[in-house]
Coordinates of N, CA and C in Angstrom, one line a residue:
X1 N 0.8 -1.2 0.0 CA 0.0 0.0 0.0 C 0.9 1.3 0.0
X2 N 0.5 2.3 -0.6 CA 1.5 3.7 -1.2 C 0.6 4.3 0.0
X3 N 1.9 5.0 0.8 CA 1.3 6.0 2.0 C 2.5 7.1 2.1
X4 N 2.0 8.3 2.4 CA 3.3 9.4 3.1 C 4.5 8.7 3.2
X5 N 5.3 8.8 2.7 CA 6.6 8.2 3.9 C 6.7 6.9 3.2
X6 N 6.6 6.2 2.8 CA 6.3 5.3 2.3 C 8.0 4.8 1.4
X7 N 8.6 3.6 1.5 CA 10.0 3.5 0.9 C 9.8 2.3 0.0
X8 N 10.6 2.3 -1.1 CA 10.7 0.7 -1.3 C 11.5 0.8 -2.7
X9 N 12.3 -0.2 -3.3 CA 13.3 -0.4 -4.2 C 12.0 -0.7 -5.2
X10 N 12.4 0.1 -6.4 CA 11.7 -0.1 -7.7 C 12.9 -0.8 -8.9
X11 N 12.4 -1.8 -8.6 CA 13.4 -3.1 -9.8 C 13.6 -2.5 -11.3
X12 N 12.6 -2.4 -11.5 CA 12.5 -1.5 -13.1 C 13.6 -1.2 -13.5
X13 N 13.9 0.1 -12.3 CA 14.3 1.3 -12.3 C 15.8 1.0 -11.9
X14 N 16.8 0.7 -12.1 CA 18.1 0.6 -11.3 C 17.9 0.1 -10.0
X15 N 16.9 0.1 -9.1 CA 16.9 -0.6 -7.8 C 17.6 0.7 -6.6
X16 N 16.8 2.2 -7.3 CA 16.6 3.1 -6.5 C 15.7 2.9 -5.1
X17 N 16.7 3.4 -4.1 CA 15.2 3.3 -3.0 C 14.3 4.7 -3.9
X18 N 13.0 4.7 -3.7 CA 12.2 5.8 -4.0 C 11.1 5.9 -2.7
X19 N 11.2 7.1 -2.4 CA 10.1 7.5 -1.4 C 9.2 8.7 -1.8
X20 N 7.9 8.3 -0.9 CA 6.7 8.8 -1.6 C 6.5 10.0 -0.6
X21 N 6.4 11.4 -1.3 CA 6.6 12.7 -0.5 C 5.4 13.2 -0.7
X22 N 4.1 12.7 -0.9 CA 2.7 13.6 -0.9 C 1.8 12.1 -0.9
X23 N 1.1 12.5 -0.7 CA -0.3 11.8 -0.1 C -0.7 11.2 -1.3
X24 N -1.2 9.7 -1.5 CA -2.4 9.5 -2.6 C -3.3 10.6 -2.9
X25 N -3.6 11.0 -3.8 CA -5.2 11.4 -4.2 C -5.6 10.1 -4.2
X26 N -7.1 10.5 -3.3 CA -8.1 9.8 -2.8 C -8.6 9.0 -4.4
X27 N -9.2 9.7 -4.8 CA -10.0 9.1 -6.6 C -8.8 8.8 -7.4
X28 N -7.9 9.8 -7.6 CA -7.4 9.5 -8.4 C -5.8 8.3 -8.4
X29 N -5.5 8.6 -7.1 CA -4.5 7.6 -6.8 C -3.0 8.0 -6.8
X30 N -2.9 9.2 -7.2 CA -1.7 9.9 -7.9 C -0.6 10.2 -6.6
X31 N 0.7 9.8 -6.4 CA 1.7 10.7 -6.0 C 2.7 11.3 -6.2
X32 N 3.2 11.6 -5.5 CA 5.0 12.0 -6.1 C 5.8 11.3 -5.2
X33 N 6.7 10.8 -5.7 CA 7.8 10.3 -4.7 C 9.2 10.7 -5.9
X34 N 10.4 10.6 -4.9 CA 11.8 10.9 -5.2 C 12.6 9.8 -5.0
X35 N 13.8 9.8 -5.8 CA 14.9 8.7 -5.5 C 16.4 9.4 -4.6
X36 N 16.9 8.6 -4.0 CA 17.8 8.5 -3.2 C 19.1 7.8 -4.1
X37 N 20.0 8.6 -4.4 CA 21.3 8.3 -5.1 C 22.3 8.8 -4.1
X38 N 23.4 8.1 -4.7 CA 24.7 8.1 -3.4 C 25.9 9.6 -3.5
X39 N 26.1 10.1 -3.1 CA 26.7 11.6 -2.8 C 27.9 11.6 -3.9
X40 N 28.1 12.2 -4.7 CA 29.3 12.3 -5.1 C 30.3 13.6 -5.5
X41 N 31.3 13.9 -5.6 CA 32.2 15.0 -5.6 C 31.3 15.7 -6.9
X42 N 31.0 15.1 -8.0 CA 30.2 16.4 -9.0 C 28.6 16.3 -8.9
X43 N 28.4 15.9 -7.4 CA 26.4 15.8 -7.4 C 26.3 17.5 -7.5
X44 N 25.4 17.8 -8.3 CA 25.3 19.7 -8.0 C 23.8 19.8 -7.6
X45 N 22.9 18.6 -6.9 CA 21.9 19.5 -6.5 C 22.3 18.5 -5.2
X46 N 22.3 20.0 -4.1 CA 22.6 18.8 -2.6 C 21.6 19.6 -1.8
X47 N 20.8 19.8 -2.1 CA 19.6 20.1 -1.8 C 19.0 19.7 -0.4
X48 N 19.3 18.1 -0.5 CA 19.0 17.2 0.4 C 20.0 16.6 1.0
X49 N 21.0 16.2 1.4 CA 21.4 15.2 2.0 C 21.5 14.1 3.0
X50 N 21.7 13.3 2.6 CA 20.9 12.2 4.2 C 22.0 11.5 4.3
X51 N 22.1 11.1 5.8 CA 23.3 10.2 6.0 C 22.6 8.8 7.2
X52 N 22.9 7.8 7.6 CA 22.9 6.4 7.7 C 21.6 6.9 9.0
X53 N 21.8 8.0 9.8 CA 20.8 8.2 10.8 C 19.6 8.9 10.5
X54 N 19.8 9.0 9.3 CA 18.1 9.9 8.3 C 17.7 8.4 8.2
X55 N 18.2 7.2 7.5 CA 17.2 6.0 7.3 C 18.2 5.0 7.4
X56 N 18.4 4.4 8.7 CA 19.9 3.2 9.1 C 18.9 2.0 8.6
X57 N 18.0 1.7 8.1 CA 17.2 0.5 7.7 C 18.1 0.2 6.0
X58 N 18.2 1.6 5.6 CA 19.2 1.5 4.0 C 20.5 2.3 3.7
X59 N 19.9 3.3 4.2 CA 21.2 4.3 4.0 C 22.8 3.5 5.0
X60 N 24.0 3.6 4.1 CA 24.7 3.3 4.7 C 26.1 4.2 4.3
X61 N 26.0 5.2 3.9 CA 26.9 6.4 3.4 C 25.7 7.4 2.7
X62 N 27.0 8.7 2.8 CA 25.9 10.0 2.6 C 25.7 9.7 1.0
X63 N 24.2 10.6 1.3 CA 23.2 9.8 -0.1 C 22.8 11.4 -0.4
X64 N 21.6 11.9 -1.8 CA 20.9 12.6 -1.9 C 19.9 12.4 -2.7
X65 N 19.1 13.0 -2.4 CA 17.8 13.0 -3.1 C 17.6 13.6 -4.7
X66 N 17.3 12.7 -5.8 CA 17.8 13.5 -7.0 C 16.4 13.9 -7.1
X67 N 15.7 15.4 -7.2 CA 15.0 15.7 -7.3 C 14.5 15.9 -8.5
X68 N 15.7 16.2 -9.4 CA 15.5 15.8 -11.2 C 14.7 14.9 -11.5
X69 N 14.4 13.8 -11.0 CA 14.2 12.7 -11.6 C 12.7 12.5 -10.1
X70 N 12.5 13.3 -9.9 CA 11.0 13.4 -9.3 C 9.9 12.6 -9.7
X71 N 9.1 12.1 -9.5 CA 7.8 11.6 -10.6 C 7.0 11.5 -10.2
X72 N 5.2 11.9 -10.9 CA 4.1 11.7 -10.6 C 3.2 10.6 -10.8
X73 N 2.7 9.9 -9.9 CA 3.2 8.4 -10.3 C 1.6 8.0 -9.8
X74 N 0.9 6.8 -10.0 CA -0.3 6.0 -10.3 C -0.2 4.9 -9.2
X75 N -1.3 5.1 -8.0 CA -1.5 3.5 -7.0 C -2.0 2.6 -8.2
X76 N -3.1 2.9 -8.7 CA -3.5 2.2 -10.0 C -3.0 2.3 -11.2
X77 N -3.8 1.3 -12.3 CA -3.4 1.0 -13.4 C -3.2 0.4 -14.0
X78 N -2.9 -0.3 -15.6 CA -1.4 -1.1 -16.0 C -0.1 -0.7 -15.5
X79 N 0.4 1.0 -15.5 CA 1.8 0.9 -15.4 C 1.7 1.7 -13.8
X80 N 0.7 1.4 -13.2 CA 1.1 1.9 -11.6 C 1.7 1.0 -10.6
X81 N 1.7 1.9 -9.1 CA 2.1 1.1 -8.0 C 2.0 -0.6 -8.1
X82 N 0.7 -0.6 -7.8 CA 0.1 -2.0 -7.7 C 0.2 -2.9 -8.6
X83 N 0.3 -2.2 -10.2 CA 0.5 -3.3 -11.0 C 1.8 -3.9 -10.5
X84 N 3.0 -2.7 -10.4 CA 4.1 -3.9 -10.4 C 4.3 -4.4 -8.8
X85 N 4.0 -4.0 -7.8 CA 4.1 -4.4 -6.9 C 3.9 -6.2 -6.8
X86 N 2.2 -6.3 -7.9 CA 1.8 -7.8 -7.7 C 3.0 -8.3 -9.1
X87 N 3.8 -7.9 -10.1 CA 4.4 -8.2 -10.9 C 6.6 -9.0 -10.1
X88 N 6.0 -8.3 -8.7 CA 7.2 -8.6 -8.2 C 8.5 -7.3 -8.0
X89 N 8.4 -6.3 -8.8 CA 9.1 -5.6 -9.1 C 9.1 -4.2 -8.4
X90 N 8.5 -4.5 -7.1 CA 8.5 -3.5 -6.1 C 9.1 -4.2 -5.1
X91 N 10.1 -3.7 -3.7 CA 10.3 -4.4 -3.1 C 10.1 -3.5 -1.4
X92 N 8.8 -3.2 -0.8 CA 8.5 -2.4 -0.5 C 9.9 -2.2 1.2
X93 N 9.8 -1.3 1.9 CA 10.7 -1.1 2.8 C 10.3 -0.2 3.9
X94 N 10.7 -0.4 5.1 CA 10.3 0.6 6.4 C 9.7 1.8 5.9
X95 N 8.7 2.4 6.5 CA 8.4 4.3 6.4 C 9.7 4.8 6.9
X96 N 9.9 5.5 6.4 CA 10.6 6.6 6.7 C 10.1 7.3 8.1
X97 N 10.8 8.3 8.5 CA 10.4 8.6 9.7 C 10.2 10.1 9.4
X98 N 8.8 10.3 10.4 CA 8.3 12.0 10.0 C 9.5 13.0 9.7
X99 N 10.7 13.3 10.6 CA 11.5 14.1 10.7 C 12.5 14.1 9.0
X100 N 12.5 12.5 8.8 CA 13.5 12.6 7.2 C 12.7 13.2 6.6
X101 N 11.2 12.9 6.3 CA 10.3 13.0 5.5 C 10.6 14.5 5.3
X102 N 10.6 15.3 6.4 CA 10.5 16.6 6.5 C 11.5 17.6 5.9
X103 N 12.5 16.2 6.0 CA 13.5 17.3 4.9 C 13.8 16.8 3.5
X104 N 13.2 16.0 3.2 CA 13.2 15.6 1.9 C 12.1 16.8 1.8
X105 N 10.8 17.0 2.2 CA 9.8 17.9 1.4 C 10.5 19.2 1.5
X106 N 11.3 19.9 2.8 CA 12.0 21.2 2.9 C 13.2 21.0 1.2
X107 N 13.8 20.3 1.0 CA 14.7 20.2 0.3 C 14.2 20.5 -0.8
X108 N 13.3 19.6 -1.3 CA 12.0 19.7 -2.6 C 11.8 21.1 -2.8
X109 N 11.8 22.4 -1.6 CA 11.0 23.6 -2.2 C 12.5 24.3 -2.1
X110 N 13.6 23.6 -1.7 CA 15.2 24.7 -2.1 C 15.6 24.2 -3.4
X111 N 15.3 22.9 -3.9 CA 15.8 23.0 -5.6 C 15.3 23.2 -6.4
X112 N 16.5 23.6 -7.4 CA 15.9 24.6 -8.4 C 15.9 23.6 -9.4
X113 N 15.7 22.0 -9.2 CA 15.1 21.1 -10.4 C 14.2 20.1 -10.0
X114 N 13.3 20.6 -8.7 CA 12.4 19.8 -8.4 C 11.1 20.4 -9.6

């Protein structure tokens, strides 16, 4: 189930963690969630940073949130949540905790490529 806070490795995709930073729409099912990629000397949006005590369940070196690659994304569907979740290709993971959550959305309104 796609909730606030919500984590989990999407297979598809490189096997990014992605977390879900806005609420389902009720009718329509719609969220946004962001990926978590690992820090490096030319990352230029550091917008966000997290390190192993933002989420010790995955994080295990400093990480960031690529907000570039944002998406507006479907609980339903063919190509939503649920399809691939029952396709195998979701591998869902702990909520995140209110306080990360808080700065991945603070982060979200400092970059200038969310």
């Amino acid at each position: 189930m796609v909730s606030l806070g919500g984590a989990f490795l999407f297979k598809v995709n490189g096997g990014h963690l992605w977390i879900v930073i806005t609420s389902p729409k009720e009718k329509l099912g719609t969220f946004v969630m962001v990926n978590l990629t690992t820090l490096r000397g030319n990352t230029f949006d550091r917008s966000c940073i997290l390190d192993k005590k933002d989420y010790p369940e995955f994080i295990d070196h400093p990480s960031v949130i690529n907000y570039e690659d944002a998406r507006l994304w479907d609980v339903h569907g063919k190509s939503g949540y649920n399809h691939w979740l029952k396709k195998g290709h979701i591998d869902p993971k702990p909520q995140i905790s209110s306080a990360t959550l808080a700065l991945i959305q603070q982060g979200a309104l400092k970059s200038d490529f969310f």
